[in-house]
Coordinates of C-alpha atoms in Angstrom, one line a residue:
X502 CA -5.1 35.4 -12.9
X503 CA -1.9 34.1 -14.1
X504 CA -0.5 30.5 -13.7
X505 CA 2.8 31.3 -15.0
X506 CA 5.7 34.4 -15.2
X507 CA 4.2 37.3 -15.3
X508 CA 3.0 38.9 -18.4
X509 CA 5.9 41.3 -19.2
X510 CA 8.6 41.8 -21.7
X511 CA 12.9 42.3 -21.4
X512 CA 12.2 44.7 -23.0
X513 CA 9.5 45.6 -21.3
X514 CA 10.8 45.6 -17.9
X515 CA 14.2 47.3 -19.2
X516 CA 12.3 50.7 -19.8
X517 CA 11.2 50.7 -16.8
X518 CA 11.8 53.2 -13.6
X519 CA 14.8 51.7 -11.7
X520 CA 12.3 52.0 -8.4
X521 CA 9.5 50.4 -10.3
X522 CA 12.1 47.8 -11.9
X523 CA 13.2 46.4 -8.4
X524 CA 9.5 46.1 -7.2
X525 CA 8.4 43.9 -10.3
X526 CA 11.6 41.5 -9.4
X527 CA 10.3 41.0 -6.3
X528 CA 6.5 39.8 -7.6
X529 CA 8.3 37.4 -10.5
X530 CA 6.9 34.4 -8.8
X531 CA 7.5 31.2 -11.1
X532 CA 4.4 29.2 -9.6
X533 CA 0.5 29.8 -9.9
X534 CA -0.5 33.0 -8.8
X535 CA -3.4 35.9 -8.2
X536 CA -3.2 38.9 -10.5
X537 CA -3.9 42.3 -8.6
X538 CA -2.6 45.2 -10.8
X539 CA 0.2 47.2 -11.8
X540 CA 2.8 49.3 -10.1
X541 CA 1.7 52.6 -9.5
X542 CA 4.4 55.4 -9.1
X543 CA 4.1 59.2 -9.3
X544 CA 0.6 58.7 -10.3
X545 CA 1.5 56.3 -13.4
X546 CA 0.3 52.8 -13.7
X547 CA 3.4 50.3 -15.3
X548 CA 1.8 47.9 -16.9
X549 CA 4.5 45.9 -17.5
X550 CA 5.0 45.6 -13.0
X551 CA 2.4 43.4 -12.6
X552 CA 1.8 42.8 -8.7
X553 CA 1.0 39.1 -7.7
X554 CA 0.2 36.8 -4.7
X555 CA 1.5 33.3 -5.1
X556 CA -1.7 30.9 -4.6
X557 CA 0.5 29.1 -2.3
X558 CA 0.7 31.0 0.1
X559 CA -2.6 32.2 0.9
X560 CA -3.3 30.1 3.9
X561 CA -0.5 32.3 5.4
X562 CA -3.7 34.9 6.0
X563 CA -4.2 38.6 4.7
X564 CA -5.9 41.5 5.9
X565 CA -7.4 43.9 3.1
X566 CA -7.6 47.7 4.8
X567 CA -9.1 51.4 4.3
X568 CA -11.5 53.9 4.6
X569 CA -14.7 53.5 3.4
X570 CA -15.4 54.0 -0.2
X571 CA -12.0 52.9 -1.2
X572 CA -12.3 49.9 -3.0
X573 CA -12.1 47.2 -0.2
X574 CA -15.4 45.0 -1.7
X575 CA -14.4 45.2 -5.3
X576 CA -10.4 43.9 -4.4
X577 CA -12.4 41.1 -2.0
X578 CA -13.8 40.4 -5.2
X579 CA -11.3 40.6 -7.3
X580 CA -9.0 37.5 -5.4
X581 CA -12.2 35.4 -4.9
X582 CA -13.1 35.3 -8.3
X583 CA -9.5 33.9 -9.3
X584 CA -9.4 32.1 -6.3
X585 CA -12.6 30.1 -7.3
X586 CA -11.2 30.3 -11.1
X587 CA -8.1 28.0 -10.4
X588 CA -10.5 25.7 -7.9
X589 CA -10.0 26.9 -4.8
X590 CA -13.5 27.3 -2.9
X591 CA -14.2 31.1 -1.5
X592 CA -16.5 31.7 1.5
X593 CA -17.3 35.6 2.1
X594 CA -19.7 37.7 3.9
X595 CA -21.7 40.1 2.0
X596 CA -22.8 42.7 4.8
X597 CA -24.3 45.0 2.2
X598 CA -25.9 43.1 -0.1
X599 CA -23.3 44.2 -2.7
X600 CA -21.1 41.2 -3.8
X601 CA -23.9 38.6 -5.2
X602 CA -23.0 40.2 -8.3
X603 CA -19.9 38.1 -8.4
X604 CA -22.4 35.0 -9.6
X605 CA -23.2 36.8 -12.3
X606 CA -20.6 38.0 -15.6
X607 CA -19.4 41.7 -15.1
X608 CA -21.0 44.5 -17.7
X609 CA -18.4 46.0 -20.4
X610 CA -17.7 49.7 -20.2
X611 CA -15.5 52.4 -21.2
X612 CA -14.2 52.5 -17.5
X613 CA -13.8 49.6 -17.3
X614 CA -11.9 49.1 -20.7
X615 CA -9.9 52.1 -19.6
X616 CA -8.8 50.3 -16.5
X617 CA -7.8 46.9 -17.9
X618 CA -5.5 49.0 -20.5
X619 CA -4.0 50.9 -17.9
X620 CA -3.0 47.8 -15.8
X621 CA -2.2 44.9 -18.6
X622 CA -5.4 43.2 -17.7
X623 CA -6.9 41.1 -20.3
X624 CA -10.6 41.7 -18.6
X625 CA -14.1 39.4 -20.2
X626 CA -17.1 39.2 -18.3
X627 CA -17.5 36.3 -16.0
X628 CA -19.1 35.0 -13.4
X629 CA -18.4 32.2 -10.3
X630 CA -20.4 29.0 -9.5
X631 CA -21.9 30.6 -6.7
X632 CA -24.2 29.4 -3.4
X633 CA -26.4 32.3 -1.4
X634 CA -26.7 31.4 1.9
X635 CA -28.8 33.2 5.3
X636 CA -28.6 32.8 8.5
X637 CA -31.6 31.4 9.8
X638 CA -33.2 31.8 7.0
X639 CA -33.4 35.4 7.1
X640 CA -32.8 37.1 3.8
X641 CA -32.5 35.5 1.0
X642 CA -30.4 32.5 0.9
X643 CA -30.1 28.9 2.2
X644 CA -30.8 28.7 5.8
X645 CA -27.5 28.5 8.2
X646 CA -28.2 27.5 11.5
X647 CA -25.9 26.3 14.2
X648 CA -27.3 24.1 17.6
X649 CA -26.5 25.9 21.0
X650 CA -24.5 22.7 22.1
X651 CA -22.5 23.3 18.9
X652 CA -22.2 27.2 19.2
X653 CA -20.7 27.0 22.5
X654 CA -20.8 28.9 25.7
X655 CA -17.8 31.2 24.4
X656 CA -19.3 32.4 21.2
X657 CA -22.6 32.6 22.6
X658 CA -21.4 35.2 25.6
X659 CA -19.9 37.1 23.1
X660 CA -23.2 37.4 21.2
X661 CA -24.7 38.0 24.2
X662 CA -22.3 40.9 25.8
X663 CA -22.1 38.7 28.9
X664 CA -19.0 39.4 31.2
X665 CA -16.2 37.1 32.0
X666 CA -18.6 36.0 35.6
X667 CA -21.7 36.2 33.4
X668 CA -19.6 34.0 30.9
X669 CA -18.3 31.6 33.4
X670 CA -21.5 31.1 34.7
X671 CA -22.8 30.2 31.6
X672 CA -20.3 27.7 30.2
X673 CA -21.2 25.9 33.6
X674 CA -25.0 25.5 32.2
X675 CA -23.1 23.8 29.1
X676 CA -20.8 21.4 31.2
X677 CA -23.8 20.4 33.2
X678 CA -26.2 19.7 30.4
X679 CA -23.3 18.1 28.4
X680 CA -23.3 15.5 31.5
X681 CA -26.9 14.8 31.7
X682 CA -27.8 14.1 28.4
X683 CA -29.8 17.2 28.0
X684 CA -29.3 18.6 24.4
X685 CA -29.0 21.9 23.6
X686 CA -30.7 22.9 19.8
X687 CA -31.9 25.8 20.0
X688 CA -32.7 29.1 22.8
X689 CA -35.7 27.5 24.7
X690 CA -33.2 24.3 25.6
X691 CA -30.6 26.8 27.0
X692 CA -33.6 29.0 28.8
X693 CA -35.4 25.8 30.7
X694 CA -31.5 24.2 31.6
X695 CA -31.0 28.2 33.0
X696 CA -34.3 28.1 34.9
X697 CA -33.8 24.4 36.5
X698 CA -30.5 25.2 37.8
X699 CA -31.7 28.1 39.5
X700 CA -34.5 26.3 41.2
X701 CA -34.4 24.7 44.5
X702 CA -33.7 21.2 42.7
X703 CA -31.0 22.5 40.1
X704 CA -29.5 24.2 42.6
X705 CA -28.9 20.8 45.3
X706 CA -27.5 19.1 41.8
X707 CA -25.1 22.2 41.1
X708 CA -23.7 21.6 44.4
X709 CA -20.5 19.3 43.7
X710 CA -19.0 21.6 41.2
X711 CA -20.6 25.2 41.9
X712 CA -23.8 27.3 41.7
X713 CA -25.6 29.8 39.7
X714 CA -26.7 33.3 41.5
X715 CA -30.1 34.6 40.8
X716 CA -29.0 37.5 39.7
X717 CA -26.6 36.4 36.9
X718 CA -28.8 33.6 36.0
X719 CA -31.6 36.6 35.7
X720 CA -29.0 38.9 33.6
X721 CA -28.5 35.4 30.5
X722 CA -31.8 34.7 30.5
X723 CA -33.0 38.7 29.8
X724 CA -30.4 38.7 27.4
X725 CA -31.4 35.4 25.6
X726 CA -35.0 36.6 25.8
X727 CA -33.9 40.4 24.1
X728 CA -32.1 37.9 21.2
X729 CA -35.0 35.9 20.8
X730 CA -37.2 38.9 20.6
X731 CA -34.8 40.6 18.0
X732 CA -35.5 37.4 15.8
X733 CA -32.0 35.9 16.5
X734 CA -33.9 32.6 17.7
X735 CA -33.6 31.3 13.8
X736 CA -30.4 31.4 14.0
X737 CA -30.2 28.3 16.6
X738 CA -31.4 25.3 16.1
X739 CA -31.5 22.3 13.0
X740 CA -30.7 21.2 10.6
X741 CA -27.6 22.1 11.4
X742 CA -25.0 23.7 8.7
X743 CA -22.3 21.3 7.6
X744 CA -19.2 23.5 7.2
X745 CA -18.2 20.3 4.8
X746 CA -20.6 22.6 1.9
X747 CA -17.7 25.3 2.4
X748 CA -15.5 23.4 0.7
X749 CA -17.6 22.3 -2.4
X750 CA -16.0 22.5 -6.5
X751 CA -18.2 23.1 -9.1
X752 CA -18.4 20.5 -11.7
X753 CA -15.6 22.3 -14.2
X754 CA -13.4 22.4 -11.2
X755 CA -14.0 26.1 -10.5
X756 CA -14.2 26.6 -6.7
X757 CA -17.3 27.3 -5.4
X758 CA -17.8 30.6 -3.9
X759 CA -20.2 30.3 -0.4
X760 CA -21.9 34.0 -0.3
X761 CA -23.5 34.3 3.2
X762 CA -25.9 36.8 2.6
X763 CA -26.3 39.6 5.4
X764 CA -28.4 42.7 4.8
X765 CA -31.0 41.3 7.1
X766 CA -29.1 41.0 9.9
X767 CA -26.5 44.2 9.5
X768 CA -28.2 45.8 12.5
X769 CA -26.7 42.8 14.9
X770 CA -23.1 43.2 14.1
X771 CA -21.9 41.0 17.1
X772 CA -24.3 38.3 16.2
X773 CA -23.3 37.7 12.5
X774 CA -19.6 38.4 13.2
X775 CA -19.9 35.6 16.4
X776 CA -21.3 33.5 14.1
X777 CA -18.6 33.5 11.1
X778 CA -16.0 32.5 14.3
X779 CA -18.1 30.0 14.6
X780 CA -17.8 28.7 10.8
X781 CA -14.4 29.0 11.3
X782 CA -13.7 27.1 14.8
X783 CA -16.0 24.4 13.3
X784 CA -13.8 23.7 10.4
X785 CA -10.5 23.7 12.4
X786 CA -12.5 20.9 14.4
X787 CA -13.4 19.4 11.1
X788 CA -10.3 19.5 8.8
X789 CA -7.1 17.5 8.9
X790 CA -4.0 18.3 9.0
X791 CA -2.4 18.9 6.0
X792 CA 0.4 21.5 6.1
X793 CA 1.3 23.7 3.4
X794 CA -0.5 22.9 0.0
X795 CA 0.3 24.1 -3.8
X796 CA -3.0 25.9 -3.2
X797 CA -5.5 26.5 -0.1
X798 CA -8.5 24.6 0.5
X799 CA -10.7 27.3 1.2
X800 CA -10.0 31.0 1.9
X801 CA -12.5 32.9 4.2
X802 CA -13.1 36.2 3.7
X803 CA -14.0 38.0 7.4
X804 CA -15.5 41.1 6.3
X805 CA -16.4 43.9 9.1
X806 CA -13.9 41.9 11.4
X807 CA -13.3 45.0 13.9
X808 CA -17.1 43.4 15.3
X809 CA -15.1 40.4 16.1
X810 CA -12.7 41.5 18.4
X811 CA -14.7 44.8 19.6
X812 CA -15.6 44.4 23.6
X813 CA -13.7 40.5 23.5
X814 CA -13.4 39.0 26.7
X815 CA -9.5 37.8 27.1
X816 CA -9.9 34.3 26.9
X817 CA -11.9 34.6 23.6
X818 CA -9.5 36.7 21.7
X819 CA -6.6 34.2 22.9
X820 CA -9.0 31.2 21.3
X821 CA -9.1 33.7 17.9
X822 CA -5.7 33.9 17.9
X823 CA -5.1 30.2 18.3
X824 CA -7.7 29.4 15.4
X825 CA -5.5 31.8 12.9
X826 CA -2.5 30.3 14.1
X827 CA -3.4 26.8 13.2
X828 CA -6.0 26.7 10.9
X829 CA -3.4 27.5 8.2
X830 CA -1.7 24.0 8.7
X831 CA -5.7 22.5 8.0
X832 CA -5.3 24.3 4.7
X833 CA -7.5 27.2 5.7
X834 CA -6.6 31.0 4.7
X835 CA -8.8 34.2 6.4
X836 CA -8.6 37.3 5.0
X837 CA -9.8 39.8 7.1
X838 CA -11.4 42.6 6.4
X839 CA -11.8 45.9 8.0
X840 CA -11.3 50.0 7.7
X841 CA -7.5 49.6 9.6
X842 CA -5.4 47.5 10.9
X843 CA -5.2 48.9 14.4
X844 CA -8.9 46.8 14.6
X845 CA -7.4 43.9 14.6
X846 CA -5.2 42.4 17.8
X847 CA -1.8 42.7 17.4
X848 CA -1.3 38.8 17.8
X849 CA -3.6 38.5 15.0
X850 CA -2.2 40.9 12.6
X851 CA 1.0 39.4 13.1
X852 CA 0.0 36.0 11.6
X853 CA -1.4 38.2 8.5
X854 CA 1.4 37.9 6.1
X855 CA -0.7 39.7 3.0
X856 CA -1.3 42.9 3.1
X857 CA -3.9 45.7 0.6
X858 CA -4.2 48.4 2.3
X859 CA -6.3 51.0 0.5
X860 CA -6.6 54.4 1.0
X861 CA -7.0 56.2 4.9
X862 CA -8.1 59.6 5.5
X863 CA -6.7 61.6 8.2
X864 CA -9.2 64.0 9.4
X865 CA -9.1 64.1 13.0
X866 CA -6.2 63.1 15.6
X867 CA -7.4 59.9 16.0
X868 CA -7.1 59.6 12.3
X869 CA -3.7 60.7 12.0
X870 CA -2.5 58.1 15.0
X871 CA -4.3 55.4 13.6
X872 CA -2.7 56.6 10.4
X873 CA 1.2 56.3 11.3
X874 CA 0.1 52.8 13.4
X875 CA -0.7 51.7 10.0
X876 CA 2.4 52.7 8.1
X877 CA 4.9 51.0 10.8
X878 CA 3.4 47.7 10.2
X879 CA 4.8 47.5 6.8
X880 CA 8.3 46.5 6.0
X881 CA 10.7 49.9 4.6
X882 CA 10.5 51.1 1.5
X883 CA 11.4 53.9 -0.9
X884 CA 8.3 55.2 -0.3
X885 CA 6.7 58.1 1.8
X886 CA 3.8 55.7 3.4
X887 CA 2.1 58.8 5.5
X888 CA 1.6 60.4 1.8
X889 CA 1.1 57.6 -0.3
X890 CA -1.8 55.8 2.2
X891 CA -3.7 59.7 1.9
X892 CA -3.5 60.1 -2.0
X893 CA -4.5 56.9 -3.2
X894 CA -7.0 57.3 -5.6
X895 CA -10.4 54.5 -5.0
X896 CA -9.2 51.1 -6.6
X897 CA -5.8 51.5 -5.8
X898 CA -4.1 49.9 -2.6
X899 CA -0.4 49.4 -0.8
X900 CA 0.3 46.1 -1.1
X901 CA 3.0 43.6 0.4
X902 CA 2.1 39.6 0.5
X903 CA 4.9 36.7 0.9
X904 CA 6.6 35.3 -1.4
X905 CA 6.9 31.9 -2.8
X906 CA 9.9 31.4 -0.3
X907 CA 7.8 32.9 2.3
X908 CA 9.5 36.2 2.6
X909 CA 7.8 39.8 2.6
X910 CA 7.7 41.7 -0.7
X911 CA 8.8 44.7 -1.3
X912 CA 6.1 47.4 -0.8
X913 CA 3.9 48.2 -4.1
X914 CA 1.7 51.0 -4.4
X915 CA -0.9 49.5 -7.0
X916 CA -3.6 50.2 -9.4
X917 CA -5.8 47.1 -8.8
X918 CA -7.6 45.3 -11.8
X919 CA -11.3 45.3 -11.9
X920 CA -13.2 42.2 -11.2
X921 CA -14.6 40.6 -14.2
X922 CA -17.9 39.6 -12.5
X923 CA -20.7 42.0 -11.6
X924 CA -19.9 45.0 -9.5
X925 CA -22.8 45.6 -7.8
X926 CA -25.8 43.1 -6.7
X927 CA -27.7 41.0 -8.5
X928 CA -31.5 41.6 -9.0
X929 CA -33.4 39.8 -6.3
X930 CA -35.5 37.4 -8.8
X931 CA -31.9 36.5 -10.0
X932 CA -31.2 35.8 -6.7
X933 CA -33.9 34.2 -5.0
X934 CA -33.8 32.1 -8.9
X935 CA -30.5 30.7 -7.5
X936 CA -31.4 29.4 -4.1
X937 CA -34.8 28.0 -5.2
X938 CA -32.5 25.8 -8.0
X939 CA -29.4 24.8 -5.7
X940 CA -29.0 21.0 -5.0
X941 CA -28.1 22.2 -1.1
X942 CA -31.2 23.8 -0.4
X943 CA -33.6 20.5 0.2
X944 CA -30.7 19.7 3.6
X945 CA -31.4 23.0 5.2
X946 CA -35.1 24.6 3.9
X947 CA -37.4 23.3 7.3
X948 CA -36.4 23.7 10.6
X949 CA -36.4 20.9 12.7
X950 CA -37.6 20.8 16.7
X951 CA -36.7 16.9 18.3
X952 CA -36.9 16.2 21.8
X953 CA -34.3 18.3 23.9
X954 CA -33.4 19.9 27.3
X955 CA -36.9 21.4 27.2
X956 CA -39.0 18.9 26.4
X957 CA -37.2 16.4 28.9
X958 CA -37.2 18.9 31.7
X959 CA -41.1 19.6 31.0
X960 CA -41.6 16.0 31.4
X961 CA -39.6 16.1 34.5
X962 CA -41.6 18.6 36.0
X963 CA -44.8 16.9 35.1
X964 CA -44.3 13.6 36.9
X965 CA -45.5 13.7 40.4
X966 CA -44.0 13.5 43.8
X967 CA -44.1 9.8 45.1
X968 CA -46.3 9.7 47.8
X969 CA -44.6 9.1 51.3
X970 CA -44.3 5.6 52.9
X971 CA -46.4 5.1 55.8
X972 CA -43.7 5.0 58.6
X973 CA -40.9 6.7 56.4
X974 CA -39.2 9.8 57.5
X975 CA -39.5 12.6 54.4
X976 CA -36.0 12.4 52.6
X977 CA -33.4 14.8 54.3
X978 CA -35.0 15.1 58.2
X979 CA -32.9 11.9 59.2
X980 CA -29.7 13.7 57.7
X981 CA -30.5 17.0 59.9
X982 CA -31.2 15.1 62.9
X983 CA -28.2 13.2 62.6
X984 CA -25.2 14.8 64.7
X985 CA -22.1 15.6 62.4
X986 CA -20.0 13.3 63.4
X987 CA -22.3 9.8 62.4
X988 CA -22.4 10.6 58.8
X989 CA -19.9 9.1 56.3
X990 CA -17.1 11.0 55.6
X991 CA -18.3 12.8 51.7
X992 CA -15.2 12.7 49.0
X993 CA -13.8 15.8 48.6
X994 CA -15.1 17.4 45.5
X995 CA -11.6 17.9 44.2
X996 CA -11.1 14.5 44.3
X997 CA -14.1 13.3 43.0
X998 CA -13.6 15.5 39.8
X999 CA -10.1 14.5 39.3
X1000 CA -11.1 10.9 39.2
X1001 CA -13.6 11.9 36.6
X1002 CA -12.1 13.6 34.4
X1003 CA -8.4 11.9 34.7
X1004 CA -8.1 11.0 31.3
X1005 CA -8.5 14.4 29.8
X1006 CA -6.2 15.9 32.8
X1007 CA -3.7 17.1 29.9
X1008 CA -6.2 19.0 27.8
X1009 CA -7.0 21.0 31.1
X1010 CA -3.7 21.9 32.3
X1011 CA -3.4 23.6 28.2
X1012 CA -6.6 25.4 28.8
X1013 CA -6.1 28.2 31.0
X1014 CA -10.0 29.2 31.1
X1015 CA -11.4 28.1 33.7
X1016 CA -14.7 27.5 31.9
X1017 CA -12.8 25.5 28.8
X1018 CA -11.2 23.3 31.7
X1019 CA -14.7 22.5 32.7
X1020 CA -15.6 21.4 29.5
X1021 CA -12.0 18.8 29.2
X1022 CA -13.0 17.5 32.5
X1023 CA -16.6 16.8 30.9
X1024 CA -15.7 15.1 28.2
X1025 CA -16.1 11.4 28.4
X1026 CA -17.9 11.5 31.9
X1027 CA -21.2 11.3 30.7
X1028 CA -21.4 7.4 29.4
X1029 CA -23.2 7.5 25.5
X1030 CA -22.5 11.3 25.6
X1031 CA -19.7 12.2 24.8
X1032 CA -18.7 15.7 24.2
X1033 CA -15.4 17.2 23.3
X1034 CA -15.3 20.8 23.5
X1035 CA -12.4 23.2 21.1
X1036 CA -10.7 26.4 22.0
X1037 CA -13.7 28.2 21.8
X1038 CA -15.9 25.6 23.8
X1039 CA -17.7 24.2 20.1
X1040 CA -18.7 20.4 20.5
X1041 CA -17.4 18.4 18.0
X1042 CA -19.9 17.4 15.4
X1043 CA -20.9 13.9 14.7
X1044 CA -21.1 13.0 11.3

């Protein structure tokens, strides 16, 4: 990390390689900035071409790229640690159980030694204030758990593989529930809702805006029952996770680095991927707007992102793509993560403005195409990208980020520095030593089960049927006896709805899903409940 110009001499920089000269000039950043390496050229590390991102302009996004065993945890690492170094708190994902060892200070070694002389790193061990978190509780770590009202009918069709029907169908369960006061916590709430609306009563309320079929109704509630079987039913319900923890300092002012530990749940991909979107579409509810900051407020690291957007439904890769595109003005910056950038959506990777891509392999055809899409996202330069990208040795990436002005840097093959916390995990004792002592813990330990949508629709179900007046027709036999004509003339749905939901009529003509505009007409029918939905259907929390 360096918080001035770079480490390098005149007469430094004089002897070196005209190529390598004109690189360095284009990484001279005056401002605070992230240290990554050196310029690598013909195989030769220059030490004095040191290659920086300006702290500034992280919230413009990054994507960190390449094969498998190149180096991609360890540079994750790397930027964290000096991100939570010069206060800036870090959330990251730790799918493998491999980066705790960033609480903890990095061991000396010859290797290591040999790699901080090679790159003009002054390297000493050192760890980050760190906080272990699980979802649900599962693994080690402070439980995260979200409510179903707060997860959202779009997030929670993608966990479920539901189809754009399937998915419509379900964000009508939310809009109705949403205005009748029935709250969703956890999977049971969702299941009874689901089960009322298909019964013969559910089904006469559902009339003035729609119905459920049997057989998609039957399709959700299988798949909630295979979640809940596979233990995903922790995962939902309260306390609730404050997003607000995200953002914590440590007492010296280091940032915090949030470490949602995974390795339990790395056989349900689309679950714990679904649910970092929804860490993320809860803070852009959450945060204000602040524009561009001399540093970010938090920078989230999306690791295995090609989970995200594998098998997305249109209308949910359009609400990730509006999240990136304006979570950077609440001060937010996501790095994701992945093995190329070809995983990512091009309208994503276009709001991605740095780049380390590490090393690809090109094996197969599909290797070789993904392979040249990869080398025509970068800007030109003097070098051979097809050659460079397949001879990178582990620990050494392309790089391009922006510069202070906002402009692309020239392209920088690199030997990257080595993080100076632990490379590797830490013991579990270590670990579980750390969540047993953090202040946060006592908010989230015990689950909580108040009264919700099942507990008032058991109630419900329990009362009995009035018995019938003496003399009184049954309810309904005067309507079918009465010719058509006698009746009072019903309000046309559409007009009934408009009236309703008038006063949000702008935030459903900007929402082309049908299911979102469902959710803008609900909000602020329901009198004492309340409930604004955002781009990807998320309630707003109330603090």
């Amino acid at each position: 990390m360096s918080t001035a110009e770079p480490p390098s001499t005149a007469s430094g920089t004089e002897l070196l390689p005209p190529a390598v000269r004109e690189i360095a000039a284009g990484y001279a950043f005056t401002g605070p900035a992230l240290d990554l390496g050196a310029v690598l050229l013909d195989g030769t590390a220059h030490r004095d071409a040191q290659v920086r991102i300006p702290l500034g302009v992280l919230n413009r996004h990054g994507l960190v790229a390449g094969a498998t065993g190149t180096g991609k945890t360890k540079t994750l690492q790397l930027i964290a640690e000096q991100l939570s170094a010069q206060g800036v708190p870090v959330f990251l994902a730790d799918v493998k159980g491999d980066v705790s060892g960033i609480s903890a200070p990095g061991t000396p070694s010859e290797r290591t030694a040999a790699r901080a002389a090679e790159v003009g790193q002054n390297w000493s061990a050192q760890g980050c204030p760190t906080e272990f978190y699980a979802l649900g509780g599962l693994g080690t770590g402070i439980p995260v758990r979200a409510t179903v009202t707060s997860f959202g009918p779009l997030l929670l069709a993608k966990v479920l593989d539901l189809n754009e029907t399937q998915e419509s169908s379900l964000g009508l369960v939310f809009h109705y529930a949403d205005r009748n006061g029935l709250e969703l916590y956890d999977l049971k709430d969702l299941t009874a809702v689901i089960t009322f609306l298909t019964s013969p009563e559910g089904k006469e309320e559902l009339k003035g805006i729609g119905g459920i079929s049997a057989a998609t109704a039957g399709v959700i509630l299988r798949s909630l029952t295979m979640l809940e079987n596979e233990g995903a039913g922790a995962f939902f319900g309260e306390p609730e996770f404050d997003t607000a923890e995200l953002l914590r300092t440590a007492p010296d002012g280091r940032g915090t680095v949030s470490a949602l530990e995974l390795p339990a749940v790395q056989d349900r991909p689309r679950l714990f991927s679904t649910f970092l979107m929804w860490l993320l579409a809860d803070l852009y509810q959450e945060l204000p707007e602040v524009g561009d900051l001399d540093k970010p407020k938090l920078v989230f690291f999306f690791d295995e992102a090609h989970l995200l957007f594998k098998g997305a439904s249109k209308a949910f890769l359009e609400a990730i793509t509006q999240t990136v595109r304006l979570i950077r003005s609440k001060g937010v910056g996501i790095f994701f993560v992945t093995q190329t950038p070809k995983d990512v959506p091009a309208d994503v990777l276009a709001q991605l403005g740095n780049r380390v891509q590490h090393a690809l392999r090109a094996f197969t055809p599909d290797d070789a195409k993904a392979l040249k899409a990869t080398v025509s996202t970068f800007p030109r330069s003097s070098y051979d990208l097809s050659e460079v990208l397949t001879s990178l040795g582990t620990g050494e990436a392309v790089v391009t980020v922006l510069s202070e002005k906002g402009a692309p840097t020239p392209v920088a093959a690199t030997r990257l520095r080595a993080p100076q916390s632990l490379m590797g995990p830490v013991e579990p004792a270590v670990l579980r030593a750390a969540v047993d002592a953090s202040a946060v813990a006592a908010r989230y330990r015990d689950a909580i089960d108040r009264e919700s949508a099942y507990e008032k629709l058991a109630a419900r179900a329990a009362r009995p049927e009035p018995a019938p007046v003496p003399g009184e027709e049954p309810r309904g036999s005067r309507e079918s006896r009465e010719p058509q004509g006698s009746r009072e003339p019903r309000e046309p749905q559409g007009s009934r709805e408009s009236r309703a939901g008038k006063d949000d009529g702008v935030l459903g003509m900007l929402l082309s899903n049908p299911t979102l505009k469902s959710f803008a007409r609900s909000a602020g029918s329901q009198l004492g409940r309340e409930i604004s939905r955002s781009l990807f259907g998320t309630s707003r929390r109330r603090r």
